[in-house]
Short mmCIF file of C-alpha atoms and ligand atoms in Angstrom, two decimals:
data_model
loop_
_atom_site.label_atom_id
_atom_site.label_comp_id
_atom_site.label_asym_id
_atom_site.label_seq_id
_atom_site.Cartn_x
_atom_site.Cartn_y
_atom_site.Cartn_z
CA UNK U 1 -115.82 -119.87 41.12
CA UNK U 2 -114.62 -118.94 37.61
CA UNK U 3 -117.49 -118.81 35.13
CA UNK U 4 -116.93 -119.28 31.45
CA UNK U 5 -117.54 -116.43 29.03
CA UNK U 6 -120.65 -118.24 27.74
CA UNK U 7 -122.00 -118.56 31.27
CA UNK U 8 -121.29 -114.89 31.99
CA UNK U 9 -123.10 -113.89 28.79
CA UNK U 10 -126.02 -116.10 29.76
CA UNK U 11 -126.14 -114.54 33.23
CA UNK U 12 -125.95 -111.07 31.68
CA UNK U 13 -128.78 -111.72 29.28
CA UNK U 14 -130.96 -113.33 31.92
CA UNK U 15 -130.33 -110.32 34.15
CA UNK U 16 -131.15 -107.98 31.25
CA UNK U 17 -134.38 -109.72 30.42
CA UNK U 18 -135.58 -110.34 33.96
CA UNK U 19 -133.85 -107.70 36.07
CA UNK U 20 -135.95 -104.76 35.00
CA UNK U 21 -138.83 -106.37 33.22
CA UNK U 22 -140.46 -109.75 32.97
CA UNK U 23 -141.32 -110.68 29.41
CA UNK U 24 -144.88 -111.63 30.32
CA UNK U 25 -145.26 -109.72 33.53
CA UNK U 26 -144.24 -106.19 34.31
CA UNK U 27 -141.77 -105.97 37.22
CA UNK U 28 -140.01 -102.76 38.28
CA UNK U 29 -141.85 -100.68 35.70
CA UNK U 30 -144.01 -98.12 37.40
CA UNK U 31 -146.48 -96.49 35.00
CA UNK U 32 -146.50 -92.70 34.88
CA UNK U 33 -149.58 -91.09 36.35
CA UNK U 34 -151.90 -90.33 33.47
CA UNK U 35 -153.26 -87.19 35.12
CA UNK U 36 -150.77 -84.79 36.79
CA UNK U 37 -151.62 -83.28 40.18
CA UNK U 38 -151.42 -79.80 38.62
CA UNK U 39 -150.70 -78.39 35.16
CA UNK U 40 -147.45 -76.41 35.00
CA UNK U 41 -146.37 -73.83 32.46
CA UNK U 42 -144.09 -75.69 30.05
CA UNK U 43 -142.05 -74.01 27.31
CA UNK U 44 -140.62 -77.21 25.84
CA UNK U 45 -143.40 -79.69 26.43
CA UNK U 46 -145.16 -81.95 23.97
CA UNK U 47 -145.72 -80.61 20.47
CA UNK U 48 -148.47 -83.13 19.82
CA UNK U 49 -151.52 -81.15 20.83
CA UNK U 50 -154.36 -83.13 19.33
CA UNK U 51 -155.37 -86.67 18.46
CA UNK U 52 -154.09 -87.34 14.95
CA UNK U 53 -156.75 -88.74 12.64
CA UNK U 54 -154.83 -88.26 9.39
CA UNK U 55 -154.41 -91.24 7.04
CA UNK U 56 -150.78 -91.88 8.08
CA UNK U 57 -151.68 -92.14 11.75
CA UNK U 58 -154.80 -94.21 11.07
CA UNK U 59 -152.60 -96.56 9.04
CA UNK U 60 -150.18 -96.78 11.99
CA UNK U 61 -153.04 -97.79 14.27
CA UNK U 62 -154.03 -100.60 11.92
CA UNK U 63 -150.57 -102.13 11.31
CA UNK U 64 -150.73 -104.81 14.02
CA UNK U 65 -147.39 -106.41 13.06
CA UNK U 66 -144.09 -104.77 12.14
CA UNK U 67 -140.49 -105.81 11.55
CA UNK U 68 -137.46 -104.16 13.16
CA UNK U 69 -134.10 -104.65 11.41
CA UNK U 70 -130.84 -103.88 13.20
CA UNK U 71 -128.04 -104.09 10.65
CA UNK U 72 -124.60 -102.53 10.59
CA UNK U 73 -120.91 -103.19 11.21
CA UNK U 74 -121.76 -105.03 14.46
CA UNK U 75 -123.04 -107.86 12.22
CA UNK U 76 -119.41 -108.66 11.32
CA UNK U 77 -118.32 -109.82 14.84
CA UNK U 78 -121.81 -111.18 15.64
CA UNK U 79 -121.00 -110.96 19.36
CA UNK U 80 -117.64 -112.69 19.22
CA UNK U 81 -114.13 -111.96 17.98
CA UNK U 82 -111.27 -114.43 17.58
CA UNK U 83 -112.65 -116.63 20.33
CA UNK U 84 -113.56 -113.78 22.68
CA UNK U 85 -117.28 -113.72 23.55
CA UNK U 86 -118.99 -110.37 24.14
CA UNK U 87 -121.60 -110.58 26.89
CA UNK U 88 -123.47 -107.37 26.07
CA UNK U 89 -126.14 -106.75 23.45
CA UNK U 90 -124.54 -107.56 20.08
CA UNK U 91 -125.10 -104.13 18.52
CA UNK U 92 -123.22 -102.57 21.48
CA UNK U 93 -120.06 -104.58 20.79
CA UNK U 94 -117.99 -101.50 19.93
CA UNK U 95 -118.31 -100.50 23.60
CA UNK U 96 -116.71 -103.80 24.65
CA UNK U 97 -114.65 -103.32 27.81
CA UNK U 98 -113.11 -105.39 30.59
CA UNK U 99 -110.72 -108.37 30.53
CA UNK U 100 -112.62 -110.29 27.83
CA UNK U 101 -112.13 -107.46 25.33
CA UNK U 102 -109.71 -108.25 22.46
CA UNK U 103 -106.53 -106.18 22.49
CA UNK U 104 -107.02 -102.86 20.60
CA UNK U 105 -110.70 -103.58 20.12
CA UNK U 106 -111.96 -100.02 19.39
CA UNK U 107 -109.45 -99.65 16.54
CA UNK U 108 -110.34 -103.09 15.20
CA UNK U 109 -114.04 -102.17 15.25
CA UNK U 110 -113.54 -98.73 13.68
CA UNK U 111 -111.80 -100.41 10.73
CA UNK U 112 -114.48 -103.07 10.18
CA UNK U 113 -116.11 -100.86 7.53
CA UNK U 114 -113.23 -101.84 5.25
CA UNK U 115 -114.55 -105.43 5.40
CA UNK U 116 -118.28 -104.63 5.05
CA UNK U 117 -119.36 -106.32 1.82
CA UNK U 118 -122.74 -108.12 2.22
CA UNK U 119 -122.56 -110.11 -1.02
CA UNK U 120 -125.75 -112.04 -0.19
CA UNK U 121 -127.77 -108.89 0.59
CA UNK U 122 -130.99 -108.67 -1.40
CA UNK U 123 -133.45 -106.08 -0.08
CA UNK U 124 -136.20 -107.51 -2.28
CA UNK U 125 -135.73 -110.94 -0.66
CA UNK U 126 -135.99 -109.41 2.82
CA UNK U 127 -139.07 -107.43 1.81
CA UNK U 128 -140.79 -110.51 0.35
CA UNK U 129 -140.02 -112.47 3.52
CA UNK U 130 -141.48 -109.64 5.63
CA UNK U 131 -144.56 -109.55 3.40
CA UNK U 132 -145.11 -113.30 3.79
CA UNK U 133 -144.63 -112.93 7.53
CA UNK U 134 -147.45 -110.38 7.57
CA UNK U 135 -145.48 -107.27 8.54
CA UNK U 136 -147.21 -104.01 7.62
CA UNK U 137 -144.27 -101.75 8.49
CA UNK U 138 -140.53 -101.99 8.92
CA UNK U 139 -138.18 -99.97 11.15
CA UNK U 140 -134.68 -100.01 9.64
CA UNK U 141 -131.44 -98.84 11.30
CA UNK U 142 -129.93 -96.13 9.14
CA UNK U 143 -127.26 -95.50 11.80
CA UNK U 144 -126.82 -97.09 15.21
CA UNK U 145 -124.81 -95.81 18.18
CA UNK U 146 -121.48 -96.49 16.43
CA UNK U 147 -122.31 -93.74 13.93
CA UNK U 148 -121.78 -95.86 10.82
CA UNK U 149 -124.32 -94.72 8.22
CA UNK U 150 -125.93 -97.22 5.86
CA UNK U 151 -126.61 -94.41 3.39
CA UNK U 152 -124.01 -92.22 1.57
CA UNK U 153 -124.41 -89.27 3.90
CA UNK U 154 -122.67 -86.04 2.90
CA UNK U 155 -122.08 -85.18 6.56
CA UNK U 156 -119.74 -87.98 7.56
CA UNK U 157 -117.18 -90.18 5.81
CA UNK U 158 -118.10 -93.07 8.11
CA UNK U 159 -120.68 -94.49 5.75
CA UNK U 160 -121.47 -97.31 3.38
CA UNK U 161 -120.04 -95.55 0.30
CA UNK U 162 -116.58 -96.04 1.83
CA UNK U 163 -117.00 -99.82 2.11
CA UNK U 164 -116.40 -102.51 -0.52
CA UNK U 165 -120.21 -102.66 -0.85
CA UNK U 166 -120.48 -98.96 -1.70
CA UNK U 167 -124.23 -98.94 -2.55
CA UNK U 168 -126.97 -97.01 -0.71
CA UNK U 169 -128.49 -99.71 1.53
CA UNK U 170 -131.15 -97.40 2.96
CA UNK U 171 -132.40 -96.67 -0.56
CA UNK U 172 -132.48 -100.38 -1.42
CA UNK U 173 -134.51 -101.11 1.72
CA UNK U 174 -136.92 -98.17 1.23
CA UNK U 175 -137.54 -99.07 -2.42
CA UNK U 176 -137.92 -102.83 -1.85
CA UNK U 177 -140.25 -102.61 1.17
CA UNK U 178 -142.34 -99.83 -0.36
CA UNK U 179 -142.74 -101.97 -3.50
CA UNK U 180 -144.14 -104.76 -1.28
CA UNK U 181 -146.63 -102.33 0.28
CA UNK U 182 -144.79 -102.30 3.61
CA UNK U 183 -144.46 -98.82 5.14
CA UNK U 184 -140.90 -97.79 6.06
CA UNK U 185 -139.80 -96.09 9.28
CA UNK U 186 -136.14 -95.09 9.63
CA UNK U 187 -134.32 -95.76 12.88
CA UNK U 188 -131.81 -93.01 13.74
CA UNK U 189 -129.49 -93.05 16.73
CA UNK U 190 -128.62 -89.58 18.05
CA UNK U 191 -125.87 -90.93 20.31
CA UNK U 192 -122.72 -91.47 18.24
CA UNK U 193 -119.82 -93.02 20.11
CA UNK U 194 -117.09 -92.30 17.58
CA UNK U 195 -118.07 -88.75 16.62
CA UNK U 196 -115.40 -86.34 17.90
CA UNK U 197 -118.06 -83.72 18.61
CA UNK U 198 -120.29 -86.07 20.61
CA UNK U 199 -120.20 -86.14 24.40
CA UNK U 200 -122.43 -87.92 26.87
CA UNK U 201 -122.25 -85.37 29.66
CA UNK U 202 -123.76 -81.89 29.60
CA UNK U 203 -121.39 -79.44 27.84
CA UNK U 204 -119.91 -77.17 30.56
CA UNK U 205 -117.24 -74.99 28.93
CA UNK U 206 -117.58 -72.68 25.93
CA UNK U 207 -115.42 -75.10 23.96
CA UNK U 208 -117.66 -78.03 24.86
CA UNK U 209 -120.76 -76.02 24.03
CA UNK U 210 -119.34 -75.12 20.61
CA UNK U 211 -118.29 -78.71 20.00
CA UNK U 212 -121.65 -80.18 20.92
CA UNK U 213 -123.33 -77.38 18.99
CA UNK U 214 -121.53 -78.69 15.90
CA UNK U 215 -122.82 -82.17 16.73
CA UNK U 216 -126.41 -80.92 17.05
CA UNK U 217 -126.15 -79.24 13.63
CA UNK U 218 -124.69 -82.44 12.16
CA UNK U 219 -127.63 -84.40 13.61
CA UNK U 220 -130.13 -81.96 12.13
CA UNK U 221 -128.39 -82.15 8.74
CA UNK U 222 -128.53 -85.94 8.66
CA UNK U 223 -132.20 -86.04 9.68
CA UNK U 224 -133.24 -83.70 6.88
CA UNK U 225 -130.90 -85.51 4.46
CA UNK U 226 -132.76 -88.77 5.20
CA UNK U 227 -136.17 -87.12 4.82
CA UNK U 228 -135.08 -85.49 1.57
CA UNK U 229 -133.41 -88.60 0.09
CA UNK U 230 -136.22 -91.02 0.97
CA UNK U 231 -139.56 -89.14 0.77
CA UNK U 232 -141.51 -92.41 0.92
CA UNK U 233 -140.69 -92.97 4.59
CA UNK U 234 -143.64 -92.77 6.99
CA UNK U 235 -141.76 -92.17 10.20
CA UNK U 236 -138.53 -91.64 12.11
CA UNK U 237 -137.67 -93.92 15.02
CA UNK U 238 -135.22 -92.04 17.24
CA UNK U 239 -132.96 -93.73 19.75
CA UNK U 240 -129.91 -92.92 21.86
CA UNK U 241 -131.53 -89.79 23.27
CA UNK U 242 -130.88 -90.37 26.96
CA UNK U 243 -127.45 -88.79 27.49
CA UNK U 244 -127.25 -85.53 29.46
CA UNK U 245 -125.76 -83.73 26.44
CA UNK U 246 -128.98 -84.25 24.43
CA UNK U 247 -131.30 -83.99 27.44
CA UNK U 248 -129.86 -80.58 28.33
CA UNK U 249 -130.30 -79.38 24.72
CA UNK U 250 -134.10 -79.25 25.12
CA UNK U 251 -134.32 -75.82 23.49
CA UNK U 252 -132.56 -77.09 20.37
CA UNK U 253 -134.42 -80.39 20.24
CA UNK U 254 -137.79 -78.68 20.75
CA UNK U 255 -137.14 -76.41 17.78
CA UNK U 256 -135.76 -79.27 15.72
CA UNK U 257 -138.92 -81.34 16.30
CA UNK U 258 -141.01 -78.26 15.44
CA UNK U 259 -139.05 -77.77 12.20
CA UNK U 260 -139.44 -81.44 11.24
CA UNK U 261 -143.19 -81.42 11.93
CA UNK U 262 -143.71 -78.11 10.10
CA UNK U 263 -141.93 -79.47 7.01
CA UNK U 264 -143.31 -83.04 7.26
CA UNK U 265 -146.71 -82.80 9.02
CA UNK U 266 -147.63 -86.41 8.17
CA UNK U 267 -144.40 -87.87 9.51
CA UNK U 268 -144.82 -90.15 12.52
CA UNK U 269 -142.40 -89.73 15.43
CA UNK U 270 -142.61 -91.66 18.68
CA UNK U 271 -142.06 -90.36 22.20
CA UNK U 272 -138.31 -91.07 22.36
CA UNK U 273 -136.96 -88.09 20.38
CA UNK U 274 -136.61 -85.50 23.12
CA UNK U 275 -137.56 -84.31 26.61
CA UNK U 276 -139.00 -81.17 28.18
CA UNK U 277 -137.04 -78.55 30.15
CA UNK U 278 -137.30 -80.70 33.29
CA UNK U 279 -135.72 -83.68 31.55
CA UNK U 280 -139.02 -85.58 31.37
CA UNK U 281 -138.91 -88.08 28.50
CA UNK U 282 -141.80 -89.90 26.79
CA UNK U 283 -144.29 -87.91 28.86
CA UNK U 284 -143.71 -84.23 29.62
CA UNK U 285 -144.15 -82.75 33.08
CA UNK U 286 -147.87 -82.43 32.37
CA UNK U 287 -148.02 -86.13 31.45
CA UNK U 288 -148.53 -85.24 27.78
CA UNK U 289 -147.10 -87.79 25.35
CA UNK U 290 -143.93 -86.42 23.77
CA UNK U 291 -144.68 -87.91 20.38
CA UNK U 292 -147.36 -89.47 18.18
CA UNK U 293 -147.18 -92.77 20.04
CA UNK U 294 -145.61 -94.22 23.15
CA UNK U 295 -142.19 -95.62 22.31
CA UNK U 296 -141.40 -97.00 25.76
CA UNK U 297 -142.37 -100.62 25.27
CA UNK U 298 -139.08 -102.22 24.36
CA UNK U 299 -138.86 -105.89 25.34
CA UNK U 300 -141.84 -105.35 27.59
CA UNK U 301 -145.61 -104.99 27.33
CA UNK U 302 -148.18 -103.03 29.35
CA UNK U 303 -149.97 -105.15 31.91
CA UNK U 304 -153.37 -104.06 30.63
CA UNK U 305 -154.93 -101.52 28.28
CA UNK U 306 -155.62 -99.11 31.16
CA UNK U 307 -151.88 -98.43 31.45
CA UNK U 308 -151.93 -96.74 28.04
CA UNK U 309 -154.30 -93.91 28.85
CA UNK U 310 -155.71 -94.12 25.32
CA UNK U 311 -152.32 -93.37 23.69
CA UNK U 312 -151.12 -95.17 20.59
CA UNK U 313 -148.12 -97.40 21.19
CA UNK U 314 -145.98 -100.23 19.88
CA UNK U 315 -143.88 -102.92 21.52
CA UNK U 316 -140.51 -103.76 19.95
CA UNK U 317 -139.23 -107.24 20.77
CA UNK U 318 -136.11 -109.37 20.30
CA UNK U 319 -136.23 -113.08 19.46
CA UNK U 320 -133.19 -113.72 21.69
CA UNK U 321 -133.38 -112.37 25.25
CA UNK U 322 -131.70 -109.04 24.53
CA UNK U 323 -129.71 -108.85 21.26
CA UNK U 324 -130.91 -106.57 18.47
CA UNK U 325 -127.90 -107.00 16.17
CA UNK U 326 -126.68 -110.26 14.64
CA UNK U 327 -125.58 -112.88 17.16
CA UNK U 328 -123.83 -115.92 15.73
CA UNK U 329 -124.43 -118.29 18.61
CA UNK U 330 -128.00 -118.79 19.83
CA UNK U 331 -127.09 -121.73 22.05
CA UNK U 332 -127.36 -121.48 25.82
CA UNK U 333 -130.06 -118.82 25.77
CA UNK U 334 -133.84 -118.78 25.56
CA UNK U 335 -135.09 -118.24 22.00
CA UNK U 336 -138.73 -117.15 21.83
CA UNK U 337 -140.92 -119.67 20.04
CA UNK U 338 -143.47 -118.77 17.40
CA UNK U 339 -146.22 -119.33 19.98
CA UNK U 340 -144.42 -116.93 22.36
CA UNK U 341 -144.33 -114.35 19.59
CA UNK U 342 -147.95 -114.87 18.53
CA UNK U 343 -148.91 -114.44 22.19
CA UNK U 344 -146.95 -111.19 22.53
CA UNK U 345 -148.41 -109.92 19.26
CA UNK U 346 -152.02 -110.76 20.20
CA UNK U 347 -151.58 -109.25 23.66
CA UNK U 348 -150.28 -106.07 22.00
CA UNK U 349 -153.07 -105.74 19.44
CA UNK U 350 -155.68 -106.63 22.08
CA UNK U 351 -154.53 -103.43 23.82
CA UNK U 352 -154.59 -101.23 20.68
CA UNK U 353 -150.83 -101.48 20.09
CA UNK U 354 -148.54 -102.73 17.34
CA UNK U 355 -146.04 -105.53 17.81
CA UNK U 356 -142.65 -105.16 16.11
CA UNK U 357 -140.40 -108.21 15.87
CA UNK U 358 -136.66 -107.64 15.52
CA UNK U 359 -134.32 -109.29 12.98
CA UNK U 360 -130.52 -108.94 13.06
CA UNK U 361 -129.06 -110.03 9.70
CA UNK U 362 -125.47 -111.29 9.45
CA UNK U 363 -122.54 -109.55 7.71
CA UNK U 364 -123.33 -111.17 4.35
CA UNK U 365 -126.96 -110.03 4.39
CA UNK U 366 -128.69 -113.22 5.53
CA UNK U 367 -131.14 -113.45 8.39
CA UNK U 368 -130.18 -115.87 11.17
CA UNK U 369 -131.64 -119.36 10.39
CA UNK U 370 -133.65 -119.05 13.62
CA UNK U 371 -135.16 -115.82 12.30
CA UNK U 372 -136.04 -117.45 8.96
CA UNK U 373 -137.84 -120.20 10.90
CA UNK U 374 -139.83 -117.74 13.01
CA UNK U 375 -140.71 -115.61 9.95
CA UNK U 376 -142.00 -118.71 8.15
CA UNK U 377 -144.06 -120.01 11.10
CA UNK U 378 -145.47 -116.58 11.94
CA UNK U 379 -146.36 -116.08 8.28
CA UNK U 380 -148.20 -119.43 8.17
CA UNK U 381 -150.24 -118.38 11.21
CA UNK U 382 -150.93 -114.90 9.81
CA UNK U 383 -152.04 -116.39 6.49
CA UNK U 384 -155.02 -117.91 8.34
CA UNK U 385 -155.60 -115.41 11.15
CA UNK U 386 -154.50 -111.99 9.88
CA UNK U 387 -158.02 -110.52 10.06
CA UNK U 388 -157.82 -110.83 13.85
CA UNK U 389 -154.63 -108.72 13.83
CA UNK U 390 -154.99 -105.91 11.28
CA UNK U 391 -157.18 -102.87 11.87
CA UNK U 392 -158.58 -104.21 15.13
CA UNK U 393 -159.26 -102.39 18.37
CA UNK U 394 -159.51 -103.40 21.98
CA UNK U 395 -162.74 -105.34 22.56
CA UNK U 396 -163.69 -102.92 25.29
CA UNK U 397 -167.22 -104.31 25.64
CA UNK U 398 -165.79 -107.67 26.57
CA UNK U 399 -163.80 -108.10 29.72
CA UNK U 400 -160.42 -109.75 29.61
CA UNK U 401 -160.60 -113.49 29.17
CA UNK U 402 -158.43 -116.27 30.50
CA UNK U 403 -158.78 -118.15 27.21
CA UNK U 404 -156.46 -115.70 25.40
CA UNK U 405 -157.03 -112.29 23.82
CA UNK U 406 -160.01 -110.45 22.31
CA UNK U 407 -159.68 -108.13 19.34
CA UNK U 408 -162.61 -106.48 17.59
CA UNK U 409 -163.53 -104.92 14.27
CA UNK U 410 -167.05 -103.46 14.17
CA UNK U 411 -169.50 -106.22 15.11
CA UNK U 412 -166.91 -108.94 14.68
CA UNK U 413 -165.20 -110.17 17.81
CA UNK U 414 -162.09 -112.33 17.56
CA UNK U 415 -161.02 -114.57 20.41
CA UNK U 416 -157.49 -115.88 19.97
CA UNK U 417 -157.37 -118.97 22.15
CA UNK U 418 -154.13 -119.89 23.91
CA UNK U 419 -155.67 -121.74 26.86
CA UNK U 420 -158.03 -124.38 25.46
CA UNK U 421 -160.63 -125.40 28.07
CA UNK U 422 -160.49 -129.05 29.20
CA UNK U 423 -164.14 -129.59 28.17
CA UNK U 424 -163.79 -127.69 24.87
CA UNK U 425 -166.48 -125.32 26.09
CA UNK U 426 -165.57 -121.67 25.71
CA UNK U 427 -167.79 -119.67 28.00
CA UNK U 428 -168.01 -115.99 27.01
CA UNK U 429 -168.84 -113.61 29.83
CA UNK U 430 -171.14 -110.87 28.50
CA UNK U 431 -172.29 -107.99 30.65
CA UNK U 432 -176.08 -107.78 30.96
CA UNK U 433 -175.70 -104.12 29.81
CA UNK U 434 -173.94 -105.12 26.60
CA UNK U 435 -175.61 -103.63 23.54
CA UNK U 436 -174.65 -106.63 21.43
CA UNK U 437 -174.28 -110.33 22.19
CA UNK U 438 -172.57 -113.24 20.42
CA UNK U 439 -174.80 -114.60 17.66
CA UNK U 440 -172.67 -116.92 15.52
CA UNK U 441 -169.15 -118.34 15.76
CA UNK U 442 -166.66 -120.09 13.53
CA UNK U 443 -163.07 -121.24 13.49
CA UNK U 444 -160.70 -119.26 11.26
CA UNK U 445 -158.35 -122.26 11.04
CA UNK U 446 -160.81 -124.31 8.94
CA UNK U 447 -164.00 -122.25 8.67
CA UNK U 448 -166.09 -124.68 10.72
CA UNK U 449 -169.28 -123.18 12.16
CA UNK U 450 -169.42 -123.65 15.95
CA UNK U 451 -172.42 -124.26 18.14
CA UNK U 452 -173.11 -121.23 20.34
CA UNK U 453 -175.84 -120.87 22.92
CA UNK U 454 -176.71 -118.77 25.91
CA UNK U 455 -176.12 -120.69 29.10
CA UNK U 456 -178.79 -119.93 31.65
CA UNK U 457 -176.58 -120.89 34.51
CA UNK U 458 -178.76 -119.30 37.15
CA UNK U 459 -175.98 -117.65 39.12
CA UNK U 460 -178.11 -115.67 41.47
CA UNK U 461 -177.87 -111.86 41.10
CA UNK U 462 -175.17 -112.30 38.49
CA UNK U 463 -174.38 -109.11 36.55
CA UNK U 464 -173.35 -111.14 33.51
CA UNK U 465 -174.79 -113.41 30.86
CA UNK U 466 -172.90 -116.43 29.54
CA UNK U 467 -172.59 -117.75 26.00
CA UNK U 468 -171.06 -121.18 25.45
CA UNK U 469 -169.15 -122.00 22.27
CA UNK U 470 -168.42 -125.67 21.73
CA UNK U 471 -165.07 -126.49 20.14
CA UNK U 472 -164.91 -129.62 17.99
CA UNK U 473 -163.15 -132.43 19.83
CA UNK U 474 -161.27 -133.29 16.65
CA UNK U 475 -159.73 -129.79 16.45
CA UNK U 476 -156.02 -130.63 16.46
CA UNK U 477 -153.44 -127.80 16.47
CA UNK U 478 -150.24 -126.89 18.30
CA UNK U 479 -150.80 -123.20 17.63
CA UNK U 480 -153.16 -120.63 19.12
CA UNK U 481 -156.39 -120.56 17.12
CA UNK U 482 -158.98 -117.85 16.46
CA UNK U 483 -162.72 -118.07 17.03
CA UNK U 484 -164.52 -115.45 14.91
CA UNK U 485 -167.71 -114.33 16.62
CA UNK U 486 -170.42 -112.21 15.05
CA UNK U 487 -172.14 -109.90 17.48
CA UNK U 488 -175.80 -109.07 17.10
CA UNK U 489 -178.19 -106.68 18.79
CA UNK U 490 -179.77 -108.03 21.97
CA UNK U 491 -183.13 -109.69 21.05
CA UNK U 492 -186.16 -110.28 23.28
CA UNK U 493 -186.10 -110.54 27.03
CA UNK U 494 -184.72 -113.49 28.90
CA UNK U 495 -186.52 -115.74 31.34
CA UNK U 496 -186.38 -114.17 34.82
CA UNK U 497 -184.52 -116.50 37.13
CA UNK U 498 -186.02 -116.88 40.62
CA UNK U 499 -183.97 -115.13 43.30
CA UNK U 500 -182.23 -117.30 45.83
CA UNK U 501 -183.65 -117.14 49.38
CA UNK U 502 -180.99 -116.81 52.07
O1 LIG T 1 -129.35 -99.06 22.84
C1 LIG T 1 -130.37 -99.38 21.91
C2 LIG T 1 -130.32 -100.83 21.55
O2 LIG T 1 -129.08 -101.14 20.99
C3 LIG T 1 -131.44 -101.13 20.54
O3 LIG T 1 -131.25 -100.37 19.35
C4 LIG T 1 -132.79 -100.79 21.19
C5 LIG T 1 -133.91 -101.05 20.18
O4 LIG T 1 -135.05 -100.43 20.57
N1 LIG T 1 -132.80 -99.39 21.60
C6 LIG T 1 -131.73 -99.00 22.51
C7 LIG T 1 -131.94 -99.59 23.89
O5 LIG T 1 -133.11 -99.02 24.45
#
């Protein structure tokens, strides 16, 4: 049965989003053991030896919400070309193959830079939108796998200065977002499809080793060029580090990370930059995190906070099933709703992570209308509920709840309710050993004080206490809402319930 190109794209994206991971569940993703059976002697293991408590890392832990922006030449086709539909992820369109590929596609793509002229681009407008949305940091693609640089790099002619636009886009983004108080992280792809010195496989001959050696030096030069040109940046977000050529260069990459950290000790780098001498990525062979935070959670979330082993982490998420770059046509695929996104964000922060939402602007410099809508709706929600998102930690004293997600800041507990109980009675389960108990409660949405009382249910031998919070029947909302609960020291002793006789 012949399927149309749209159907094949739909099938591809469904497979992408469900095949390896379920958005809300975690299928086929086995967590690494947090403690190795035995410690081995590693020469190229993790360089992050201690918990970072510097201001930059503490700021990272408090971000809560970030914005990812994938922008580059792939925005010009936007996943289609002269009626041909590309079924892969839109930012991978240069690698288009198979019968649906337009004739001479690679050459067409490699000449798109001559058309790149985003006349609507206004970094200040993007930064203001991100600010209103509530983003505390942005991760911006300086160069994706196609190797096209959005800054006037001295180390390659394949860059924005050679386009009709000419201007330094990375500088515009760094300046505009920094001015809005949003910290900037720069995305940098190591893999570079159209670089003559790049190869995916491990260099075998002397010639290949020399060639890839030139590529490694080029990579190092661009990294330090970015850090030198844009000193405001807080972090580097590396990608495209899975090919054997890079994996086998663990000696070089170890020393490169060491050089970066020695020169920029406050820079934040996730676990995706490199691997140890056994090829272990994200966690070295002693299960040590290969970066300042776990950078594994891409279009997936941990099932619960225990999976994280106390490491810092972030989840990066697409609004479409699997496109990071601009995609013209959002029909025939699932587009995450604002409630989906609020749920993913609150699940992330309830497990001490950050949630980073991706935007893929079009070739003129406009966000997709669907992205503008989400940014607006998320911003409206954050306007009211941001205190439950920023600078919070896992409410470890309170067990998971079926009502939604707990986050905590000192003696303030936030319950973000997604599942409103049928009787409007929220029953908090509080361990009898808890040092603090709920004392007062109010709704963030309108400030109303809520009735809260201990429910002496009399469950025999129960290890928990119960506190009931009554929601107002006239509370009308189609969004998750936050109950702000003040915790107070346990007072007095409670009436001893008689034991049941069996
Ligand atoms: O291949 C890239 C992909 O295009 C996109 O940039 C994502 C974003 O995290 N990273 C890689 C896939 O893991």
